[in-house]
C-alpha positions in Angstrom: -15.7 16.4 10.6 -19.3 16.5 7.9 -22.0 15.1 9.5 -23.0 12.5 7.4 -19.4 10.2 6.0 -18.0 11.1 3.1 -18.2 7.6 1.6 -21.1 6.5 2.9 -23.0 9.2 -0.4 -24.0 7.7 -3.5 -21.9 7.6 -6.6 -24.6 10.4 -7.9 -24.0 12.8 -4.7 -20.4 12.8 -5.2 -20.1 13.4 -8.7 -21.9 16.9 -7.9 -20.2 17.9 -5.6 -17.7 20.7 -7.2 -13.9 18.7 -6.8 -11.2 21.6 -6.2 -9.5 23.0 -8.9 -6.2 24.0 -8.4 -3.5 23.5 -9.1 0.9 24.0 -8.2 2.7 26.9 -10.2 5.3 23.4 -10.8 3.3 21.4 -12.3 1.6 24.2 -13.5 5.5 24.8 -15.4 5.7 21.2 -16.3 2.4 22.2 -18.3 4.1 25.1 -20.1 7.2 23.2 -21.1 5.8 19.8 -22.4 5.1 18.7 -25.4 1.8 19.2 -27.1 1.2 15.4 -26.2 2.5 15.9 -23.6 1.3 18.4 -22.0 -2.0 17.3 -22.9 -1.3 14.3 -20.9 -0.8 16.5 -18.0 -3.9 19.4 -18.9 -6.1 16.0 -18.4 -4.5 14.9 -15.2 -5.9 18.4 -12.8 -8.0 20.2 -15.4 -12.0 19.7 -14.6 -13.5 17.9 -17.6 -17.9 18.3 -17.7 -17.7 14.8 -17.7 -17.2 14.2 -14.1 -20.7 15.3 -13.1 -21.3 12.1 -15.0 -21.6 8.3 -12.9 -22.1 5.0 -13.8 -24.3 2.5 -12.0 -21.1 0.7 -11.2 -19.4 4.5 -8.8 -19.5 4.8 -6.2 -17.9 7.0 -3.1 -15.8 4.6 -1.3 -14.7 2.6 -4.5 -11.9 0.4 -2.6 -14.8 -0.6 0.0 -13.1 1.2 3.2 -15.8 1.8 5.1 -15.5 -2.1 7.4 -12.4 -1.1 7.9 -12.3 2.3 9.8 -11.4 2.2 13.2 -12.0 6.4 13.1 -12.7 9.2 10.3 -8.5 9.0 10.6 -7.6 5.4 10.1 -8.4 2.7 8.3 -7.0 -1.7 9.1 -8.3 -3.8 5.8 -5.0 -5.6 6.4 -3.5 -7.3 9.1 0.0 -6.6 9.7 -0.5 -2.9 8.4 -3.4 0.5 9.0 -3.9 3.5 7.3 -3.7 6.4 8.3 -5.9 9.3 6.5 -4.4 12.7 7.4 -5.8 15.1 5.4 -8.3 15.5 3.1 -6.2 18.6 1.7 -3.9 17.7 -1.5 -0.4 20.5 -3.0 -3.3 19.9 -6.2 -6.4 18.0 -7.5 -6.1 14.6 -9.6 -8.9 14.7 -11.3 -9.4 10.9 -11.3 -9.1 10.9 -7.2 -10.5 7.7 -5.1 -11.2 9.5 -2.4 -12.9 12.9 -4.4 -15.5 12.3 -2.2 -13.0 13.2 1.0 -10.6 15.7 -1.5 -14.7 17.2 -2.5 -15.0 18.8 1.4 -11.2 18.7 2.3 -10.8 17.0 6.0 -8.8 19.3 8.5 -5.5 18.4 9.3 -5.8 15.1 11.4 -5.9 17.1 15.2 -3.2 15.5 18.7 -6.3 13.7 20.2 -6.9 12.2 16.5 -4.0 11.0 16.1 -3.0 10.1 19.9 -6.6 7.6 19.0 -4.4 6.4 16.3 -0.8 5.9 17.7 -2.8 4.4 21.4 -4.7 2.2 18.3 -1.7 0.6 17.3 0.2 -0.1 20.3 -2.6 -1.8 21.1 -2.7 -4.5 18.2 1.7 -5.5 18.0 0.3 -7.8 14.5 0.7 -4.0 13.0 4.0 -3.5 11.3 3.2 -1.2 9.0 1.2 1.8 8.6 0.4 4.1 6.1 0.3 8.3 5.9 -1.8 8.9 3.0 -4.9 11.3 2.8 -5.4 14.3 1.0 -1.6 14.5 1.1 0.7 14.0 4.1 2.6 17.0 2.8 0.1 19.2 2.3 -0.1 20.7 6.1 3.3 22.4 5.9 6.5 20.9 8.4 5.2 21.0 11.4 2.7 18.8 11.7 4.0 16.0 9.1 6.4 16.0 11.8 3.8 15.5 14.5 2.6 13.0 12.9 5.5 11.2 11.8 7.7 11.5 15.2 4.1 9.8 16.4 4.1 7.5 14.8 7.6 6.7 15.6 7.5 6.4 19.7 5.1 3.8 18.8 8.1 1.5 18.0 11.8 1.5 16.4 10.4 -1.4 13.6 7.3 0.2 12.4 7.5 0.6 8.9 6.5 4.0 7.4 5.2 4.4 4.0 5.2 7.8 3.2 2.3 8.4 0.3 2.8 11.8 -1.5 2.5 13.3 -5.0 4.5 16.3 -3.3 8.1 15.1 -5.5 5.9 15.4 -8.3 3.1 19.2 -7.5 5.1 21.3 -4.9 8.9 20.2 -5.2 10.2 23.0 -3.0 9.1 21.8 -0.2 11.8 18.3 -0.3 14.3 20.6 1.4 17.2 20.1 3.4 14.9 19.8 6.7 12.7 17.9 5.1 15.0 15.1 4.4 16.5 15.5 8.0 13.4 15.1 9.1 12.2 11.1 6.9 15.5 10.2 8.0 15.4 10.7 11.6 12.3 8.3 11.5 13.7 6.1 9.6 12.4 3.1 8.8 10.5 5.2 6.0 10.1 4.7 2.0 9.1 7.1 0.7 5.4 6.5 -1.8 5.9 8.6 -4.3 2.8 8.9 -7.3 3.6 9.6 -10.6 2.1 8.9 -13.9 4.0 9.6 -16.7 7.5 10.2 -18.3 6.6 14.5 -19.3 6.2 14.6 -14.7 9.5 14.8 -14.1 11.4 17.5 -14.9 14.8 19.5 -13.4 12.8 20.5 -10.3 10.7 17.0 -10.4 13.7 15.0 -10.2 16.2 16.9 -8.0 13.7 16.4 -5.6 13.3 12.7 -5.9 17.3 11.9 -6.6 18.6 14.3 -2.7 16.2 11.6 -1.4 17.3 8.4 -2.9 21.0 10.1 -1.9 19.6 10.9 1.8 18.9 7.1 2.3 15.8 7.0 1.8 14.6 4.1 -0.2 11.3 4.9 -2.6 8.7 2.7 -4.6 6.7 4.8 -7.3 3.0 3.9 -8.1 0.7 4.9 -10.7 -2.9 4.7 -11.8 -3.5 4.0 -16.2 -5.6 6.5 -17.6 -7.3 6.9 -20.8 -6.0 9.5 -22.4 -2.7 9.8 -20.5 -1.1 7.0 -20.8 -2.8 4.3 -21.6 0.6 3.5 -24.3 2.8 1.2 -24.4 6.2 3.3 -24.9 5.0 6.1 -22.2 4.9 3.6 -19.3 7.3 2.4 -20.8 9.3 5.5 -20.8 8.5 5.5 -17.1 9.3 2.6 -15.5 12.2 1.7 -17.2 13.3 5.2 -15.9 12.4 5.5 -12.2 14.2 2.2 -12.5 17.5 4.4 -13.7 17.0 6.4 -11.1 16.8 4.2 -8.0 13.2 4.2 -7.6 11.5 0.6 -7.9 8.3 0.8 -9.5 5.7 -0.5 -7.0 2.1 -0.8 -8.4 0.3 0.5 -11.9 -3.8 0.3 -11.2 -6.5 -0.4 -13.2 -8.2 3.3 -11.9 -10.8 2.1 -9.3 -14.5 2.8 -9.9 -15.3 6.0 -8.2 -17.5 8.2 -9.0 -17.2 10.5 -12.3 -14.2 9.5 -13.2 -15.7 6.6 -15.6 -13.6 8.7 -18.6 -10.3 8.4 -16.9 -11.5 4.4 -17.2 -9.1 2.4 -19.2 -12.1 -1.7 -20.6 -10.0 -4.1 -18.9 -9.8 -6.5 -21.7 -7.5 -3.2 -23.4 -5.5 -3.0 -20.2 -4.9 -6.0 -20.3 -3.8 -6.1 -23.7 -1.6 -3.3 -23.1 0.6 -4.1 -20.4 0.8 -8.3 -21.7 2.5 -6.0 -24.7 4.7 -3.8 -21.9 6.0 -5.7 -19.1 7.5 -7.8 -21.9 9.8 -5.1 -22.3 10.4 -4.5 -18.6 12.9 -6.8 -16.1 11.9 -7.5 -12.9 14.0 -4.2 -11.6 11.7 -1.9 -13.9 8.4 -4.0 -14.0 5.6 -3.1 -11.5 3.0 -5.5 -10.4 0.0 -4.3 -12.5 -3.3 -5.4 -9.8 -6.9 -3.3 -9.0 -8.8 -3.4 -5.9 -11.6 -5.1 -5.8 -15.4 -3.8 -4.5 -16.2 -4.1 -1.3 -13.2 -4.5 1.0 -11.7 -7.1 -1.4 -8.1 -6.0 -1.2 -5.7 -5.5 -3.6 -6.0 -8.3 -6.4 -3.0 -8.7 -9.3 -4.3 -9.0 -12.7 -1.6 -10.0 -14.6 -3.6 -13.0 -13.0 -5.5 -12.8 -15.8 -2.7 -12.6 -18.2 -1.0 -16.3 -16.7 -3.5 -18.0 -16.8 -3.9 -18.3 -20.2 -0.3 -19.5 -20.7 -1.9 -22.2 -17.6 -2.0 -25.2 -20.7 -1.9 -27.9 -17.6 -1.3 -28.2 -13.7 -1.1 -30.5 -11.3 -0.1 -29.5 -7.7 1.5 -33.3 -6.6 3.7 -32.9 -9.8 4.1 -29.8 -12.0 2.2 -27.9 -14.6 2.8 -27.5 -18.8 3.1 -23.6 -19.2 3.3 -21.5 -22.5 7.2 -19.7 -22.4 8.7 -16.4 -24.0 9.3 -18.5 -26.4 5.9 -18.9 -27.3 6.3 -22.9 -26.8 4.7 -24.9 -24.2 7.6 -26.0 -21.2 6.7 -28.5 -19.2 8.6 -27.7 -15.3 8.4 -30.6 -13.2 9.0 -30.8 -8.8 
């Protein structure tokens, strides 16, 4: 570990660090085979930019405010019923908009046996914890044996501990989804795979194969996406992505407004534009294909549904005891009585 916690660096210090540049062969192949506009959207996510050196006043090295909830450098307990396990600072490719770029710039080693023992001990002492998010960096970047050790140790705590495996591996390294890995994921169930997918062009032949094998193996999948300027900030791209995922059997879980991480302002869609975009896109998505549009509040305030800002404008009158009046999808004001 570093002498100074990466979350304690200023935004300027974090932006000044050279985030690693790594583009996996699978993602490079996607870029080379994509149409020009799609290829640009893919390249923007992984190719470095001079704008990364710019730190805005509102940006921070710890945009989610995780520092106040840290139990150890590897464990964060922000929500009562779940914890976040940061397995490593290493990734399979490095996203230029990363909200933990202060961690990936320093490449924290994969969690060791002693640190993992501390994590499992903490969960055992806190029975209100029913879920654990296995994240990083990317948990699959350390190889099969390290991932297996983490997952089996977590499963040994209790049978109904829900594991979320958060990863970009289906997109960056689909070749990792072998029969051996699938058997492990099934053996440590209940486990949900949480892939990060930002653009329809990320779903190439091999990427779809990896995700399909998980689904056929009975591993449930819920995706997450980040709204990125120049990448997916248009209605057609979002609708095609989320509808396509639902058709594959993947539930779109979250569309995130970009966190104010140091050096990422060039990816940020202004909130007013983001809300207008989402209002148009969600009208073309069903409950199956519509993710929650959300933002992480600063200083550890947790996830907030940005759709609330859209819906609040449609509430004409509200009386807790009797009902409310709101604008329906037909543009007409309707009265709902309890």
